[in-house]
mmCIF file of C-alpha atoms and ligand atoms in Angstrom:
data_model
loop_
_atom_site.group_PDB
_atom_site.id
_atom_site.type_symbol
_atom_site.label_atom_id
_atom_site.label_comp_id
_atom_site.label_asym_id
_atom_site.label_seq_id
_atom_site.Cartn_x
_atom_site.Cartn_y
_atom_site.Cartn_z
ATOM 1 C CA MET A 1 -134.990 50.807 62.879
ATOM 2 C CA SER A 2 -131.623 52.910 62.623
ATOM 3 C CA LYS A 3 -129.476 52.703 59.721
ATOM 4 C CA PRO A 4 -126.192 50.673 59.756
ATOM 5 C CA ARG A 5 -123.120 52.897 60.391
ATOM 6 C CA ILE A 6 -120.604 52.770 57.653
ATOM 7 C CA LEU A 7 -117.232 54.452 57.351
ATOM 8 C CA VAL A 8 -115.800 54.931 53.799
ATOM 9 C CA THR A 9 -112.206 55.095 54.607
ATOM 10 C CA ARG A 10 -110.906 57.136 51.410
ATOM 11 C CA ARG A 11 -112.535 59.577 48.999
ATOM 12 C CA TRP A 12 -114.574 57.420 46.327
ATOM 13 C CA PRO A 13 -116.251 58.339 43.235
ATOM 14 C CA ALA A 14 -119.023 60.891 43.861
ATOM 15 C CA ALA A 15 -121.965 58.613 42.471
ATOM 16 C CA VAL A 16 -120.969 55.632 44.986
ATOM 17 C CA GLU A 17 -120.702 58.120 48.095
ATOM 18 C CA THR A 18 -124.124 59.198 47.231
ATOM 19 C CA VAL A 19 -125.637 55.796 46.991
ATOM 20 C CA LEU A 20 -123.876 54.896 50.298
ATOM 21 C CA SER A 21 -124.968 58.074 51.990
ATOM 22 C CA GLU A 22 -128.532 57.588 50.854
ATOM 23 C CA ARG A 23 -128.622 53.830 52.158
ATOM 24 C CA PHE A 24 -126.658 54.110 55.497
ATOM 25 C CA ASP A 25 -125.519 56.187 58.167
ATOM 26 C CA THR A 26 -122.448 56.810 56.158
ATOM 27 C CA THR A 27 -119.240 58.642 57.349
ATOM 28 C CA LEU A 28 -116.928 60.015 54.323
ATOM 29 C CA ASN A 29 -113.633 60.913 54.540
ATOM 30 C CA LYS A 30 -113.710 64.347 53.022
ATOM 31 C CA ASP A 31 -109.978 65.273 53.034
ATOM 32 C CA ASP A 32 -108.946 61.749 51.840
ATOM 33 C CA THR A 33 -106.060 61.262 54.381
ATOM 34 C CA ALA A 34 -105.304 57.472 54.936
ATOM 35 C CA LEU A 35 -106.336 56.169 58.432
ATOM 36 C CA ASP A 36 -103.595 55.071 60.839
ATOM 37 C CA ALA A 37 -103.842 51.919 62.711
ATOM 38 C CA ALA A 38 -105.150 53.407 65.770
ATOM 39 C CA GLN A 39 -107.972 54.876 63.609
ATOM 40 C CA LEU A 40 -108.729 51.787 61.880
ATOM 41 C CA ARG A 41 -108.743 49.664 64.999
ATOM 42 C CA GLU A 42 -111.157 52.350 66.668
ATOM 43 C CA ALA A 43 -113.438 52.309 63.397
ATOM 44 C CA LEU A 44 -113.819 48.608 63.854
ATOM 45 C CA HIS A 45 -115.307 49.360 67.167
ATOM 46 C CA ILE A 46 -117.535 52.187 65.931
ATOM 47 C CA TYR A 47 -118.948 51.429 62.570
ATOM 48 C CA ASP A 48 -121.046 48.310 61.500
ATOM 49 C CA ALA A 49 -119.403 48.194 58.270
ATOM 50 C CA VAL A 50 -115.750 49.530 57.210
ATOM 51 C CA LEU A 51 -115.139 49.972 53.470
ATOM 52 C CA PRO A 52 -111.238 49.741 53.106
ATOM 53 C CA THR A 53 -108.695 50.149 50.244
ATOM 54 C CA VAL A 54 -105.286 48.825 49.729
ATOM 55 C CA SER A 55 -103.929 51.642 51.665
ATOM 56 C CA ASP A 56 -105.610 50.373 54.852
ATOM 57 C CA LYS A 57 -103.572 47.741 56.666
ATOM 58 C CA LEU A 58 -105.773 45.583 58.654
ATOM 59 C CA PRO A 59 -103.318 43.072 60.354
ATOM 60 C CA ALA A 60 -104.712 40.396 63.001
ATOM 61 C CA ALA A 61 -103.532 42.807 65.888
ATOM 62 C CA LEU A 62 -106.286 45.257 64.866
ATOM 63 C CA PHE A 63 -109.059 42.684 65.321
ATOM 64 C CA GLU A 64 -108.061 41.835 68.973
ATOM 65 C CA GLY A 65 -110.396 42.316 71.820
ATOM 66 C CA GLN A 66 -113.917 41.291 72.499
ATOM 67 C CA THR A 67 -115.981 44.369 71.257
ATOM 68 C CA ILE A 68 -115.672 44.483 67.369
ATOM 69 C CA ARG A 69 -118.831 46.085 66.142
ATOM 70 C CA THR A 70 -117.672 45.679 62.497
ATOM 71 C CA LYS A 71 -119.711 42.912 60.716
ATOM 72 C CA ILE A 72 -118.427 43.312 57.113
ATOM 73 C CA LEU A 73 -115.346 44.683 55.468
ATOM 74 C CA GLY A 74 -116.513 45.701 51.991
ATOM 75 C CA ASN A 75 -113.105 45.996 50.187
ATOM 76 C CA PHE A 76 -112.699 48.372 47.429
ATOM 77 C CA GLY A 77 -110.399 46.250 45.218
ATOM 78 C CA VAL A 78 -110.165 42.506 44.043
ATOM 79 C CA GLY A 79 -106.858 42.150 45.873
ATOM 80 C CA PHE A 80 -107.291 41.898 49.919
ATOM 81 C CA ASN A 81 -103.663 40.960 51.037
ATOM 82 C CA HIS A 82 -103.864 44.044 53.202
ATOM 83 C CA ILE A 83 -106.531 42.248 55.444
ATOM 84 C CA ASP A 84 -105.674 39.416 57.847
ATOM 85 C CA ILE A 85 -108.509 37.028 56.465
ATOM 86 C CA ALA A 86 -108.171 34.409 59.252
ATOM 87 C CA ALA A 87 -108.347 37.144 61.935
ATOM 88 C CA ALA A 88 -111.618 38.527 60.380
ATOM 89 C CA ARG A 89 -112.924 35.106 60.072
ATOM 90 C CA GLU A 90 -112.375 34.255 63.489
ATOM 91 C CA LYS A 91 -114.031 37.377 64.832
ATOM 92 C CA GLY A 92 -117.076 36.593 62.306
ATOM 93 C CA VAL A 93 -116.216 39.471 60.209
ATOM 94 C CA VAL A 94 -117.521 39.029 56.543
ATOM 95 C CA VAL A 95 -115.109 40.283 53.861
ATOM 96 C CA THR A 96 -116.026 41.168 50.251
ATOM 97 C CA ASN A 97 -114.026 42.249 47.096
ATOM 98 C CA THR A 98 -114.566 43.575 43.738
ATOM 99 C CA PRO A 99 -113.754 40.993 41.003
ATOM 100 C CA GLY A 100 -114.525 41.377 37.361
ATOM 101 C CA VAL A 101 -114.905 45.054 36.902
ATOM 102 C CA LEU A 102 -111.118 45.886 36.917
ATOM 103 C CA THR A 103 -110.092 43.289 34.645
ATOM 104 C CA ASP A 104 -109.749 45.197 31.340
ATOM 105 C CA CYS A 105 -107.975 48.283 32.820
ATOM 106 C CA THR A 106 -105.579 46.236 35.013
ATOM 107 C CA ALA A 107 -104.791 44.299 31.817
ATOM 108 C CA ASP A 108 -104.451 47.428 29.664
ATOM 109 C CA LEU A 109 -102.257 49.081 32.351
ATOM 110 C CA ALA A 110 -100.145 45.713 32.282
ATOM 111 C CA MET A 111 -99.784 46.321 28.420
ATOM 112 C CA LEU A 112 -98.878 49.940 28.837
ATOM 113 C CA LEU A 113 -96.040 49.004 31.174
ATOM 114 C CA LEU A 114 -94.985 46.157 28.988
ATOM 115 C CA LEU A 115 -94.787 48.559 25.936
ATOM 116 C CA SER A 116 -93.323 51.675 27.995
ATOM 117 C CA ALA A 117 -90.497 49.461 29.356
ATOM 118 C CA ALA A 118 -89.862 47.934 25.992
ATOM 119 C CA ARG A 119 -89.918 51.109 23.918
ATOM 120 C CA ARG A 120 -88.441 53.333 26.651
ATOM 121 C CA SER A 121 -91.152 55.858 26.471
ATOM 122 C CA GLY A 122 -90.511 57.051 30.142
ATOM 123 C CA GLU A 123 -87.022 57.875 29.290
ATOM 124 C CA GLY A 124 -88.019 59.777 26.120
ATOM 125 C CA GLU A 125 -90.561 61.860 27.801
ATOM 126 C CA ARG A 126 -88.252 62.701 30.645
ATOM 127 C CA GLU A 127 -85.521 63.751 28.272
ATOM 128 C CA LEU A 128 -87.769 65.856 26.272
ATOM 129 C CA ARG A 129 -89.296 67.594 29.143
ATOM 130 C CA ALA A 130 -86.019 68.379 30.396
ATOM 131 C CA GLY A 131 -85.217 70.110 26.974
ATOM 132 C CA ALA A 132 -82.379 67.548 26.580
ATOM 133 C CA TRP A 133 -83.495 66.243 23.163
ATOM 134 C CA SER A 134 -80.868 66.968 20.371
ATOM 135 C CA GLY A 135 -82.897 65.682 17.576
ATOM 136 C CA TRP A 136 -83.705 62.510 15.630
ATOM 137 C CA ARG A 137 -80.837 59.977 14.984
ATOM 138 C CA PRO A 138 -80.837 56.344 14.109
ATOM 139 C CA THR A 139 -79.433 55.220 17.571
ATOM 140 C CA HIS A 140 -81.492 57.265 19.680
ATOM 141 C CA LEU A 141 -83.313 55.619 22.560
ATOM 142 C CA VAL A 142 -83.550 52.304 20.666
ATOM 143 C CA GLY A 143 -85.696 49.736 22.588
ATOM 144 C CA THR A 144 -86.790 46.361 22.284
ATOM 145 C CA LYS A 145 -89.497 45.012 19.887
ATOM 146 C CA VAL A 146 -92.661 43.716 21.186
ATOM 147 C CA THR A 147 -94.583 42.227 18.356
ATOM 148 C CA GLY A 148 -93.803 38.423 17.938
ATOM 149 C CA LYS A 149 -92.082 38.047 21.165
ATOM 150 C CA THR A 150 -92.850 35.582 23.935
ATOM 151 C CA VAL A 151 -94.757 36.735 26.973
ATOM 152 C CA GLY A 152 -94.830 34.536 30.181
ATOM 153 C CA ILE A 153 -98.070 35.101 32.507
ATOM 154 C CA ILE A 154 -97.679 34.030 36.211
ATOM 155 C CA GLY A 155 -101.363 33.574 37.337
ATOM 156 C CA PHE A 156 -104.112 32.886 34.738
ATOM 157 C CA GLY A 157 -107.069 34.263 36.455
ATOM 158 C CA ARG A 158 -109.338 36.859 34.769
ATOM 159 C CA ILE A 159 -106.618 39.491 34.548
ATOM 160 C CA GLY A 160 -104.019 36.989 33.451
ATOM 161 C CA ARG A 161 -106.325 35.841 30.610
ATOM 162 C CA ALA A 162 -107.325 39.519 29.629
ATOM 163 C CA PHE A 163 -103.664 40.284 29.404
ATOM 164 C CA ALA A 164 -102.785 37.131 27.383
ATOM 165 C CA GLN A 165 -105.532 38.004 24.908
ATOM 166 C CA ARG A 166 -104.156 41.671 24.461
ATOM 167 C CA CYS A 167 -100.591 40.038 23.887
ATOM 168 C CA HIS A 168 -101.611 37.394 21.482
ATOM 169 C CA PHE A 169 -104.418 38.961 19.564
ATOM 170 C CA GLY A 170 -103.169 42.522 19.721
ATOM 171 C CA PHE A 171 -99.083 42.028 19.278
ATOM 172 C CA GLY A 172 -98.896 38.503 17.844
ATOM 173 C CA MET A 173 -96.996 37.395 20.873
ATOM 174 C CA ASP A 174 -96.583 33.619 21.793
ATOM 175 C CA VAL A 175 -98.074 33.424 25.222
ATOM 176 C CA VAL A 176 -97.109 30.818 27.831
ATOM 177 C CA PHE A 177 -98.352 30.805 31.667
ATOM 178 C CA HIS A 178 -98.025 29.167 34.795
ATOM 179 C CA ASN A 179 -100.973 28.512 37.047
ATOM 180 C CA ARG A 180 -101.244 26.686 40.356
ATOM 181 C CA SER A 181 -104.270 24.673 38.955
ATOM 182 C CA ALA A 182 -104.541 23.097 35.588
ATOM 183 C CA ILE A 183 -106.360 25.006 32.963
ATOM 184 C CA ASP A 184 -108.283 23.324 30.279
ATOM 185 C CA PRO A 185 -106.256 23.802 27.109
ATOM 186 C CA MET A 186 -109.252 24.744 25.158
ATOM 187 C CA GLU A 187 -109.816 27.332 27.485
ATOM 188 C CA ALA A 188 -106.168 28.454 27.369
ATOM 189 C CA ALA A 189 -106.377 28.445 23.542
ATOM 190 C CA ARG A 190 -109.248 31.079 23.625
ATOM 191 C CA TYR A 191 -106.747 33.497 24.770
ATOM 192 C CA GLY A 192 -103.940 32.147 22.676
ATOM 193 C CA ALA A 193 -101.884 30.726 25.492
ATOM 194 C CA VAL A 194 -100.263 27.496 26.601
ATOM 195 C CA GLN A 195 -99.924 26.245 30.127
ATOM 196 C CA LEU A 196 -96.440 25.230 31.376
ATOM 197 C CA GLN A 197 -95.665 23.081 34.219
ATOM 198 C CA ARG A 198 -93.081 25.052 36.327
ATOM 199 C CA ILE A 199 -92.597 28.868 36.797
ATOM 200 C CA GLU A 200 -88.978 28.175 35.670
ATOM 201 C CA ASP A 201 -90.191 26.811 32.381
ATOM 202 C CA VAL A 202 -91.976 29.968 31.753
ATOM 203 C CA LEU A 203 -89.118 32.150 33.022
ATOM 204 C CA GLU A 204 -86.662 30.337 30.847
ATOM 205 C CA ILE A 205 -88.311 31.186 27.417
ATOM 206 C CA SER A 206 -90.077 34.586 27.989
ATOM 207 C CA ASP A 207 -88.915 37.878 26.671
ATOM 208 C CA PHE A 208 -91.460 39.530 29.067
ATOM 209 C CA VAL A 209 -92.808 37.999 32.328
ATOM 210 C CA SER A 210 -95.811 39.568 33.763
ATOM 211 C CA LEU A 211 -97.229 38.801 37.096
ATOM 212 C CA HIS A 212 -101.080 38.113 37.898
ATOM 213 C CA CYS A 213 -101.325 36.037 40.736
ATOM 214 C CA PRO A 214 -102.585 37.204 44.028
ATOM 215 C CA GLY A 215 -100.559 38.945 46.963
ATOM 216 C CA GLY A 216 -100.103 37.612 50.418
ATOM 217 C CA ALA A 217 -98.336 34.764 52.185
ATOM 218 C CA GLY A 218 -98.738 32.107 49.506
ATOM 219 C CA ASN A 219 -97.122 34.159 46.740
ATOM 220 C CA ARG A 220 -94.628 36.391 49.166
ATOM 221 C CA HIS A 221 -91.295 36.845 47.156
ATOM 222 C CA LEU A 222 -92.390 34.326 44.272
ATOM 223 C CA MET A 223 -90.033 36.401 42.264
ATOM 224 C CA ASN A 224 -86.786 35.870 44.216
ATOM 225 C CA ALA A 225 -83.117 36.091 43.283
ATOM 226 C CA ALA A 226 -82.919 32.253 42.130
ATOM 227 C CA ARG A 227 -86.120 33.170 39.792
ATOM 228 C CA PHE A 228 -84.538 36.413 38.364
ATOM 229 C CA ALA A 229 -81.548 34.334 37.578
ATOM 230 C CA ALA A 230 -83.806 31.980 35.918
ATOM 231 C CA MET A 231 -85.157 34.510 33.520
ATOM 232 C CA LYS A 232 -83.999 34.837 29.956
ATOM 233 C CA PRO A 233 -81.029 37.190 29.736
ATOM 234 C CA GLY A 234 -82.396 40.717 28.558
ATOM 235 C CA ALA A 235 -85.879 39.877 29.491
ATOM 236 C CA PHE A 236 -88.465 42.218 31.329
ATOM 237 C CA LEU A 237 -90.608 41.856 34.338
ATOM 238 C CA ILE A 238 -93.972 43.565 34.531
ATOM 239 C CA ASN A 239 -95.966 43.700 37.870
ATOM 240 C CA THR A 240 -99.527 44.959 38.272
ATOM 241 C CA ALA A 241 -100.261 42.238 40.786
ATOM 242 C CA ARG A 242 -98.926 42.863 44.267
ATOM 243 C CA GLY A 243 -95.697 44.291 45.436
ATOM 244 C CA ASP A 244 -94.950 41.362 47.902
ATOM 245 C CA VAL A 245 -94.898 39.009 44.981
ATOM 246 C CA VAL A 246 -91.511 40.509 44.187
ATOM 247 C CA ASP A 247 -88.403 40.640 46.302
ATOM 248 C CA GLU A 248 -87.747 44.243 45.382
ATOM 249 C CA ALA A 249 -84.072 43.956 46.741
ATOM 250 C CA ALA A 250 -83.474 40.852 44.551
ATOM 251 C CA LEU A 251 -85.174 42.767 41.513
ATOM 252 C CA ILE A 252 -83.023 45.801 42.235
ATOM 253 C CA SER A 253 -79.753 43.584 41.993
ATOM 254 C CA ALA A 254 -80.884 41.763 38.905
ATOM 255 C CA LEU A 255 -81.517 45.032 37.078
ATOM 256 C CA GLU A 256 -78.381 46.654 38.453
ATOM 257 C CA GLN A 257 -76.253 43.596 37.436
ATOM 258 C CA GLY A 258 -78.000 43.662 33.840
ATOM 259 C CA LYS A 259 -79.464 40.107 34.394
ATOM 260 C CA ILE A 260 -82.820 41.396 33.143
ATOM 261 C CA ARG A 261 -83.107 44.471 31.019
ATOM 262 C CA GLY A 262 -85.854 46.298 32.556
ATOM 263 C CA ALA A 263 -89.069 46.502 34.531
ATOM 264 C CA GLY A 264 -92.402 48.012 34.509
ATOM 265 C CA LEU A 265 -94.080 48.287 37.893
ATOM 266 C CA ASP A 266 -97.282 49.495 39.285
ATOM 267 C CA VAL A 267 -97.164 48.005 42.661
ATOM 268 C CA TYR A 268 -94.366 47.861 45.503
ATOM 269 C CA GLU A 269 -93.469 46.256 48.627
ATOM 270 C CA ALA A 270 -93.998 49.265 50.922
ATOM 271 C CA GLU A 271 -96.246 51.556 48.978
ATOM 272 C CA PRO A 272 -95.884 54.462 48.871
ATOM 273 C CA ASN A 273 -92.396 54.186 49.542
ATOM 274 C CA ILE A 274 -90.035 53.374 46.525
ATOM 275 C CA PRO A 275 -86.413 52.398 47.052
ATOM 276 C CA GLU A 276 -84.145 55.196 45.961
ATOM 277 C CA ARG A 277 -82.101 52.635 43.880
ATOM 278 C CA LEU A 278 -85.076 51.791 41.907
ATOM 279 C CA ARG A 279 -86.100 55.375 41.387
ATOM 280 C CA ALA A 280 -82.737 56.092 40.043
ATOM 281 C CA MET A 281 -82.834 53.490 37.129
ATOM 282 C CA ASP A 282 -83.635 54.642 33.727
ATOM 283 C CA ASN A 283 -84.660 51.223 32.531
ATOM 284 C CA VAL A 284 -87.723 50.779 35.021
ATOM 285 C CA VAL A 285 -91.084 52.133 34.369
ATOM 286 C CA LEU A 286 -92.567 53.064 37.736
ATOM 287 C CA LEU A 287 -96.410 53.984 38.035
ATOM 288 C CA PRO A 288 -98.343 54.831 41.382
ATOM 289 C CA HIS A 289 -100.583 51.633 41.594
ATOM 290 C CA LEU A 290 -102.929 52.720 38.738
ATOM 291 C CA GLY A 291 -104.206 49.522 37.524
ATOM 292 C CA SER A 292 -107.867 50.284 37.897
ATOM 293 C CA ALA A 293 -107.612 53.846 37.831
ATOM 294 C CA THR A 294 -110.336 54.790 35.173
ATOM 295 C CA GLU A 295 -113.659 56.818 35.758
ATOM 296 C CA GLU A 296 -115.769 53.735 34.673
ATOM 297 C CA THR A 297 -113.784 51.237 36.704
ATOM 298 C CA ARG A 298 -113.357 53.028 39.819
ATOM 299 C CA THR A 299 -117.218 53.869 39.871
ATOM 300 C CA ALA A 300 -117.924 50.227 39.085
ATOM 301 C CA MET A 301 -115.653 49.006 41.935
ATOM 302 C CA GLY A 302 -117.593 51.415 44.353
ATOM 303 C CA MET A 303 -120.941 50.242 43.134
ATOM 304 C CA LYS A 304 -119.878 46.553 43.587
ATOM 305 C CA VAL A 305 -118.882 47.398 47.173
ATOM 306 C CA ALA A 306 -122.261 48.976 47.801
ATOM 307 C CA ASP A 307 -124.054 45.962 46.304
ATOM 308 C CA ASN A 308 -122.134 43.677 48.807
ATOM 309 C CA VAL A 309 -122.954 45.836 51.649
ATOM 310 C CA ILE A 310 -126.617 46.368 50.707
ATOM 311 C CA ALA A 311 -127.050 42.787 50.324
ATOM 312 C CA PHE A 312 -125.317 41.824 53.535
ATOM 313 C CA PHE A 313 -127.509 44.371 55.782
ATOM 314 C CA ALA A 314 -130.550 43.015 53.887
ATOM 315 C CA GLY A 315 -129.867 39.617 55.301
ATOM 316 C CA GLN A 316 -128.832 38.313 51.859
ATOM 317 C CA ALA A 317 -125.430 36.630 50.858
ATOM 318 C CA PRO A 318 -123.096 39.262 49.418
ATOM 319 C CA PRO A 319 -122.273 38.369 45.916
ATOM 320 C CA ASP A 320 -118.500 38.786 46.329
ATOM 321 C CA ARG A 321 -117.817 37.205 49.730
ATOM 322 C CA VAL A 322 -114.131 36.035 50.199
ATOM 323 C CA ALA A 323 -114.577 35.497 53.940
HETATM 324 C C1 8YV B 401 -107.210 48.979 43.593
HETATM 325 C C2 8YV B 401 -106.090 46.791 43.037
HETATM 326 O O1 8YV B 401 -107.316 50.363 43.049
HETATM 327 O O2 8YV B 401 -108.303 45.955 43.044
HETATM 328 C C3 8YV B 401 -106.975 45.742 43.300
HETATM 329 O O3 8YV B 401 -106.701 44.850 43.975
HETATM 330 O O4 8YV B 401 -105.055 46.705 42.980
HETATM 331 C C4 8YV B 401 -106.210 48.261 42.624
HETATM 332 O O5 8YV B 401 -106.975 48.065 41.345
HETATM 333 C C5 8YV B 401 -106.683 49.058 45.000
HETATM 334 O O6 8YV B 401 -106.449 47.696 45.334
HETATM 335 C C6 8YV B 401 -107.833 49.606 45.830
HETATM 336 O O7 8YV B 401 -107.977 49.267 46.796
#
């Protein structure tokens, strides 16, 4: 029996590419150029499995037509708002993701953004590298204290909880959160956190607001102009979730008008395009979607995709099926 044909859309950690190449008739993307819509559409007609990342947009239009060959999309990443799940389902295409293995690293990165935004580390580094540091002085690059402040978390899933734990037990912060479903107060207390009813309740009292909910239609522009207005004056927004959760234009206005003090962002509405007005602001820390970018985690993510695809073609239930 011939091996299933598999497309890995981007360069993956070498150990994972080796596993996939041994098991399957695997096409790798050696020069790591992102595929365009036409190439992705073609891939769905050529390969038994396509293994996409966040840079591969798979809207409903790409699934149109009767002759899709792809039976499984093994997504590299926990978030899958770049895939039209309803369209995949309609065509009988199974979709899997990679939960769990990126929890710690993404929570770490959210902490890094919070600290960097509060303590102005980006500004300091830019100044120093530009040769513009004139020496120590009491009023130089004075930031905002983190320890003991209140952090508000939107979305109390795996990453939200890991972030709460870091904030509370690492930095003595009060942690409040909003989550669509009710969380057992005993469970929330394990992370030093308290659930509040409405998003606005969280925004009103938080010195830092960190987003940890999924992207996609349900949460699109959850942070809009009204919600920025509801934030505590002088607060910070941290986003390691998805760019579409934030109305970027409203965020820029809130920052420009000084309604909020700063932001730490790892994700954007139209990656990799970042609005010039955002890039021009010194009080925002901007990272290029690095949440899970550690050797350990990226390898674990790839191995998880491999596990899902191997199980699928062995006729078993893939462990991380989302559609
Ligand atoms: C990934 C992420 O690197 O897993 C996610 O949802 O946002 C990132 O950690 C990216 O999505 C890869 O596709």
